[in-house]
XYZ file of C-alpha atoms in Angstrom:
69
model
C 22.421 51.152 19.266
C 20.581 47.082 18.287
C 21.550 45.677 16.141
C 18.078 46.410 14.241
C 19.552 50.399 14.298
C 22.315 49.171 12.816
C 20.952 47.748 9.658
C 18.739 50.588 8.624
C 21.829 52.955 9.011
C 23.882 51.128 6.796
C 20.701 49.995 4.618
C 21.072 53.870 4.815
C 24.391 54.456 4.246
C 24.400 51.597 0.949
C 21.319 53.953 -0.629
C 23.148 57.135 0.304
C 25.990 55.846 -2.052
C 24.335 53.985 -4.437
C 21.724 55.933 -5.059
C 22.616 59.272 -4.316
C 19.623 58.728 -1.755
C 18.427 61.805 -0.082
C 15.102 60.655 2.005
C 13.815 57.650 2.956
C 10.619 57.247 3.375
C 8.342 54.232 6.451
C 4.888 53.250 6.501
C 3.997 52.265 9.642
C 0.667 51.578 10.989
C -0.968 54.138 13.248
C -1.097 52.037 16.489
C 2.231 49.776 15.809
C 3.458 51.640 18.662
C 6.994 49.811 18.859
C 7.943 50.580 14.670
C 6.588 54.274 15.271
C 9.094 54.798 18.287
C 11.683 52.425 16.501
C 11.772 54.885 13.475
C 11.768 58.189 15.180
C 14.855 57.505 17.460
C 16.313 56.544 14.510
C 16.173 60.551 13.400
C 12.638 59.155 11.339
C 9.892 62.247 11.327
C 6.080 62.206 10.613
C 4.964 63.137 7.466
C 1.574 63.089 7.326
C -1.186 60.154 7.685
C -2.397 57.891 5.432
C -5.050 54.701 5.340
C -3.869 52.506 2.843
C -6.244 48.909 1.870
C -8.560 50.811 5.504
C -5.863 51.125 7.730
C -4.593 53.784 9.378
C -0.678 54.897 8.389
C 1.479 57.146 9.209
C 4.644 57.777 6.664
C 7.865 59.488 8.498
C 11.017 60.523 6.178
C 14.241 61.040 7.540
C 16.329 63.030 5.160
C 20.097 63.008 4.608
C 22.606 65.948 4.703
C 24.320 65.730 0.873
C 27.695 65.427 3.471
C 26.571 63.208 5.649
C 27.541 59.565 4.159
């Protein structure tokens, strides 16, 4: 895995350990193919389309199992 994927994993671990988070969300501009690919390959799933300040965006979620650390 690349460094960005490792950083995302470490941040997710920290969130789950510190605050018992079960879901992390990402909002990505819909025309940003590289970022969409990155989040999808790291376990994020498309949830819905949004328009923020006139810009089309995708909301992605990553859910964690209760025993996943």
